[in-house]
Amino acid sequence: RLTEEKRNWAWAGNRENERVPPEIDPSKPSVARVYDFMIGGKDNFAVDREVAQKMLQIAPEAPYNGKANRAFLRRAVTYMAQEAGIRQFLDIGSGLPTVGNVHEVAHEVDPSIRVVYVDNDPIVLVHGRAILADNTTTTVVQADVREPESILENPEVRKFIDFREPVGLLFVAILHHLKDEDDPAGLAARFYEVLAPGSHVAISHFCNPGDRHPGASRLAVESERVFAENLGTGRFRTPEEIQGFFGDLELIEPGLVPPLDWRQDPETVAGILPPNRDLYHCIYAGVARKN
Ligand code: SAM
């Protein structure tokens, strides 16, 4: 449902000359908006589409990976809600609202499930607030994952999430936007410390599989360069490095795999499988449990 606020701010897509909220800079590309374009959204500006086009030049099928990632997110949330009994989700680096948002997927299992979206891009807050205007189970908070306490101690987060109960913590396509010097493993571990046993963590992350998949490795190196030059972020890490981000949590079957291989749903896979199999190994995903 398009609320009044959403209509007022519905300036994106090809309408960048319309009124833009002051906290948003339409002259600089943002990760959230470039990704939005890649997965077919309209909340992006010309600068974002230019960056996306540069990426599409080296990997024309990159949108397949975006779709595979979103499909993984959907299955991971459904698994956590349905099979692991999770009733509260903390989605960090949630991105712009799109088809199959976490609260929508979770509410298919139980409409009382609580969801907190967290992102450091102000555009996410603007759009998120608008679509969630009358939602009592779901909220959105602007905060930076590099400052875990600003999330864990945030009163709005605390209102929705009871850390004494299991949480579904989502780090989906966000940790590759942290630099090595940010210490993504250490930051993730800080979140794991406060999670109750039975909590689950989902991670997806750009991957450079090295000699195991040389074509994918070459594509990862080139993509990393384009990301660095245009967005100043985007690391393609090895499967071992990505697995390390789960710390000592227990990875559940099938472990760390390309997103489409995680508890595969043959129908979805058929529609999303990239014709270029190199791309398939440029992002890995998994879910782990805190015991
Ligand atoms: N999780 C969604 C998904 O997988 O479909 C969106 C992923 S999008 C590629 C990455 C998101 O992480 C963007 O919305 C970006 O603004 C956010 N992000 C990047 N760095 C962040 C940080 N340091 N703190 C919070 N969010 C961040």
XYZ file of C-alpha atoms and ligand atoms in Angstrom:
318
model
C 0.000 0.000 0.000
C 1.399 3.350 -1.051
C 1.082 5.724 1.886
C 0.921 9.503 1.535
C 4.542 9.834 2.651
C 5.710 7.270 0.114
C 3.895 9.148 -2.653
C 5.621 12.374 -1.635
C 9.014 10.784 -1.698
C 8.400 8.699 -4.780
C 10.912 10.763 -6.689
C 13.361 8.076 -7.700
C 13.547 6.061 -10.905
C 13.678 8.510 -13.763
C 12.242 11.365 -11.750
C 15.388 12.691 -10.139
C 14.449 16.297 -10.752
C 11.636 15.991 -8.281
C 11.995 16.885 -4.624
C 14.717 14.849 -2.913
C 14.898 14.556 0.889
C 17.795 16.736 2.128
C 19.713 13.824 3.681
C 20.029 12.103 0.309
C 22.776 13.068 -2.136
C 21.669 12.203 -5.682
C 25.094 13.096 -7.110
C 26.919 10.217 -5.386
C 26.166 6.556 -6.109
C 25.077 4.441 -3.143
C 25.367 0.687 -2.626
C 21.676 0.404 -1.735
C 20.571 2.229 -4.898
C 22.971 0.423 -7.276
C 21.753 -2.914 -5.882
C 18.152 -1.733 -6.177
C 18.732 -1.090 -9.895
C 20.421 -4.491 -10.325
C 17.423 -6.335 -8.937
C 14.947 -4.350 -11.013
C 13.917 -1.595 -8.555
C 13.109 2.032 -9.338
C 14.606 3.785 -6.317
C 17.852 4.838 -7.997
C 19.427 7.808 -9.756
C 21.427 8.251 -12.975
C 24.730 8.046 -11.012
C 23.679 4.668 -9.613
C 22.664 3.343 -13.006
C 26.016 4.451 -14.470
C 27.878 2.380 -11.880
C 25.544 -0.557 -12.480
C 26.199 -0.319 -16.230
C 29.963 -0.537 -15.635
C 29.401 -3.696 -13.636
C 27.125 -5.118 -16.291
C 29.883 -4.583 -18.859
C 32.123 -7.078 -17.094
C 29.340 -9.329 -15.798
C 26.198 -8.926 -17.933
C 24.465 -11.622 -15.921
C 25.144 -10.034 -12.531
C 21.402 -9.461 -11.884
C 21.068 -13.266 -11.665
C 23.241 -13.177 -8.566
C 21.082 -10.432 -7.074
C 18.015 -12.578 -7.643
C 19.745 -15.693 -6.299
C 20.712 -13.707 -3.214
C 17.128 -12.504 -2.671
C 15.859 -16.074 -3.143
C 18.367 -17.276 -0.529
C 17.189 -14.564 1.854
C 13.612 -15.744 1.395
C 14.452 -19.407 2.027
C 16.699 -18.604 4.992
C 13.967 -16.510 6.662
C 11.331 -19.172 5.965
C 13.629 -21.866 7.374
C 14.336 -19.822 10.510
C 10.669 -18.986 11.099
C 9.170 -22.339 10.157
C 11.756 -24.911 11.201
C 13.784 -23.104 13.855
C 10.818 -21.302 15.450
C 12.406 -17.829 15.282
C 9.924 -15.062 16.079
C 12.163 -11.968 15.795
C 14.540 -10.869 13.046
C 17.309 -8.287 12.949
C 18.093 -7.555 9.294
C 21.345 -5.596 9.078
C 22.117 -3.929 5.756
C 18.512 -4.509 4.796
C 18.586 -2.367 1.640
C 15.625 -0.678 -0.020
C 12.207 -2.261 0.286
C 11.619 -4.622 -2.614
C 9.647 -7.713 -3.535
C 9.755 -10.330 -0.769
C 10.824 -8.139 2.140
C 11.809 -10.019 5.286
C 8.674 -9.023 7.199
C 6.454 -10.178 4.347
C 8.215 -13.537 4.096
C 8.203 -14.021 7.885
C 4.558 -13.014 8.176
C 3.597 -15.765 5.751
C 4.640 -18.088 8.599
C 3.366 -16.015 11.547
C 2.002 -12.455 11.285
C 3.155 -11.663 14.827
C 6.880 -12.072 13.981
C 8.842 -8.892 14.746
C 11.345 -7.487 12.252
C 13.868 -4.673 12.637
C 15.533 -3.369 9.498
C 18.886 -1.630 9.947
C 20.844 0.233 7.276
C 23.234 3.170 7.280
C 21.926 4.657 4.026
C 19.303 7.353 4.787
C 17.335 6.416 1.680
C 16.464 3.090 3.319
C 14.990 4.869 6.317
C 12.905 7.206 4.157
C 11.395 4.426 2.042
C 11.230 1.928 4.882
C 9.323 4.298 7.174
C 6.913 5.064 4.395
C 5.950 1.493 3.628
C 5.916 0.526 7.294
C 3.921 3.572 8.413
C 1.190 1.540 10.035
C 3.046 -1.645 10.867
C 3.229 -2.516 14.539
C 5.455 -5.570 14.155
C 8.148 -4.055 11.948
C 10.443 -1.046 12.176
C 13.466 0.500 10.495
C 16.509 2.054 12.142
C 19.368 4.006 10.608
C 22.642 2.749 12.086
C 26.057 1.490 11.069
C 27.089 -2.140 11.569
C 30.606 -0.875 12.318
C 29.171 0.486 15.571
C 27.461 -2.618 17.001
C 26.459 -0.900 20.258
C 24.507 1.731 18.284
C 22.320 -1.163 17.121
C 22.351 -3.447 20.168
C 21.612 -0.593 22.588
C 19.225 1.270 20.285
C 15.899 1.840 22.127
C 13.857 1.156 18.981
C 15.732 -2.119 18.399
C 15.212 -3.033 22.075
C 11.495 -2.316 21.769
C 11.136 -4.952 19.045
C 13.884 -7.469 19.870
C 14.143 -9.362 23.149
C 17.727 -10.639 23.221
C 16.791 -13.262 25.832
C 14.896 -15.071 23.049
C 16.339 -16.546 19.822
C 16.906 -14.005 17.052
C 17.241 -14.442 13.298
C 20.227 -12.227 12.515
C 20.659 -11.406 8.831
C 23.946 -10.237 7.360
C 22.826 -10.716 3.777
C 25.075 -9.082 1.176
C 26.444 -6.564 3.679
C 29.729 -7.875 5.119
C 31.459 -7.608 1.721
C 30.886 -3.854 2.024
C 33.144 -3.769 5.068
C 36.862 -3.282 4.603
C 39.337 -5.747 6.121
C 40.455 -3.038 8.540
C 36.849 -2.738 9.779
C 37.333 -6.299 11.145
C 34.062 -7.822 9.903
C 34.703 -11.056 11.855
C 35.175 -9.129 15.102
C 32.084 -7.000 14.471
C 29.958 -10.060 13.696
C 31.249 -11.784 16.842
C 30.081 -8.851 18.962
C 26.527 -9.481 17.728
C 26.818 -13.255 18.323
C 27.828 -12.609 21.954
C 24.433 -11.151 22.814
C 22.343 -13.734 20.946
C 20.368 -16.308 22.934
C 20.972 -20.025 22.209
C 18.779 -21.157 19.321
C 19.460 -17.928 17.429
C 20.356 -18.278 13.742
C 22.597 -16.163 11.523
C 22.398 -15.927 7.725
C 25.321 -14.563 5.739
C 25.759 -14.078 2.007
C 28.952 -12.564 0.672
C 30.807 -11.892 -2.604
C 33.264 -14.710 -3.183
C 36.587 -15.238 -4.904
C 36.908 -19.046 -4.940
C 40.518 -18.945 -6.255
C 41.888 -21.960 -8.151
C 38.793 -24.034 -7.415
C 36.924 -21.960 -10.022
C 39.463 -19.945 -12.046
C 36.821 -18.292 -14.269
C 34.901 -17.101 -11.219
C 38.116 -15.950 -9.614
C 38.992 -13.768 -12.626
C 35.483 -12.313 -12.654
C 35.727 -11.620 -8.906
C 39.026 -9.734 -9.321
C 37.608 -7.581 -12.118
C 34.360 -6.926 -10.269
C 36.227 -5.975 -7.119
C 38.178 -3.393 -9.115
C 35.002 -1.843 -10.577
C 33.361 -1.773 -7.136
C 36.433 -0.169 -5.561
C 36.743 2.478 -8.266
C 33.094 3.447 -8.276
C 31.733 2.739 -4.804
C 34.896 2.437 -2.706
C 33.599 -0.856 -1.298
C 32.910 -4.494 -2.290
C 35.344 -7.242 -1.272
C 35.309 -10.685 -2.883
C 36.644 -12.928 -0.121
C 37.647 -16.587 -0.110
C 35.155 -19.235 1.095
C 37.408 -19.738 4.139
C 37.290 -16.038 5.030
C 33.504 -15.981 4.622
C 33.101 -19.111 6.725
C 35.224 -17.395 9.382
C 32.517 -14.723 9.711
C 30.289 -17.333 11.375
C 32.833 -17.556 14.230
C 32.140 -20.599 16.370
C 28.466 -20.900 15.427
C 27.391 -24.246 13.971
C 26.880 -24.085 10.187
C 23.767 -26.012 9.275
C 23.415 -28.179 6.161
C 24.365 -27.682 3.360
C 27.060 -25.332 4.731
C 28.526 -22.453 2.762
C 27.455 -22.735 -0.886
C 26.321 -20.599 -3.845
C 22.990 -19.102 -2.709
C 20.899 -21.138 -5.137
C 22.335 -24.351 -3.670
C 21.258 -23.493 -0.132
C 18.228 -25.749 0.571
C 17.508 -25.600 -3.104
C 14.038 -25.136 -4.438
C 14.196 -26.590 -7.992
C 11.483 -24.273 -9.284
C 13.278 -21.089 -8.200
C 16.634 -22.382 -9.380
C 15.357 -23.024 -12.895
C 14.275 -19.381 -13.225
C 17.435 -17.820 -11.794
C 20.393 -20.017 -12.769
C 22.893 -17.754 -14.575
C 23.872 -19.032 -18.027
C 27.449 -18.112 -17.069
C 28.449 -20.647 -14.413
C 31.472 -18.564 -13.324
C 29.119 -16.034 -11.823
C 27.514 -18.802 -9.776
C 30.642 -19.024 -7.609
C 31.039 -15.255 -7.117
C 28.716 -15.220 -4.111
C 28.396 -17.756 -1.292
C 25.809 -18.084 1.453
C 25.052 -20.065 4.570
C 23.092 -20.223 7.825
C 24.483 -21.099 11.251
C 22.985 -21.751 14.666
C 24.115 -20.571 18.064
C 23.993 -23.554 20.418
N 20.285 -7.322 2.550
C 19.668 -6.878 1.314
C 19.721 -8.002 0.314
O 20.600 -8.850 0.433
O 18.898 -8.038 -0.594
C 20.359 -5.637 0.757
C 21.820 -5.818 0.445
S 22.588 -4.381 -0.272
C 23.646 -5.130 -1.440
C 23.731 -3.913 1.015
C 23.131 -2.950 2.013
O 24.051 -2.803 3.111
C 22.902 -1.559 1.451
O 21.577 -1.172 1.656
C 23.870 -0.673 2.205
O 23.382 0.636 2.430
C 24.038 -1.445 3.499
N 25.301 -1.149 4.190
C 26.547 -1.051 3.660
N 27.444 -0.756 4.604
C 26.747 -0.654 5.769
C 27.121 -0.339 7.116
N 28.397 -0.075 7.423
N 26.156 -0.333 8.062
C 24.863 -0.582 7.745
N 24.445 -0.878 6.485
C 25.379 -0.904 5.507
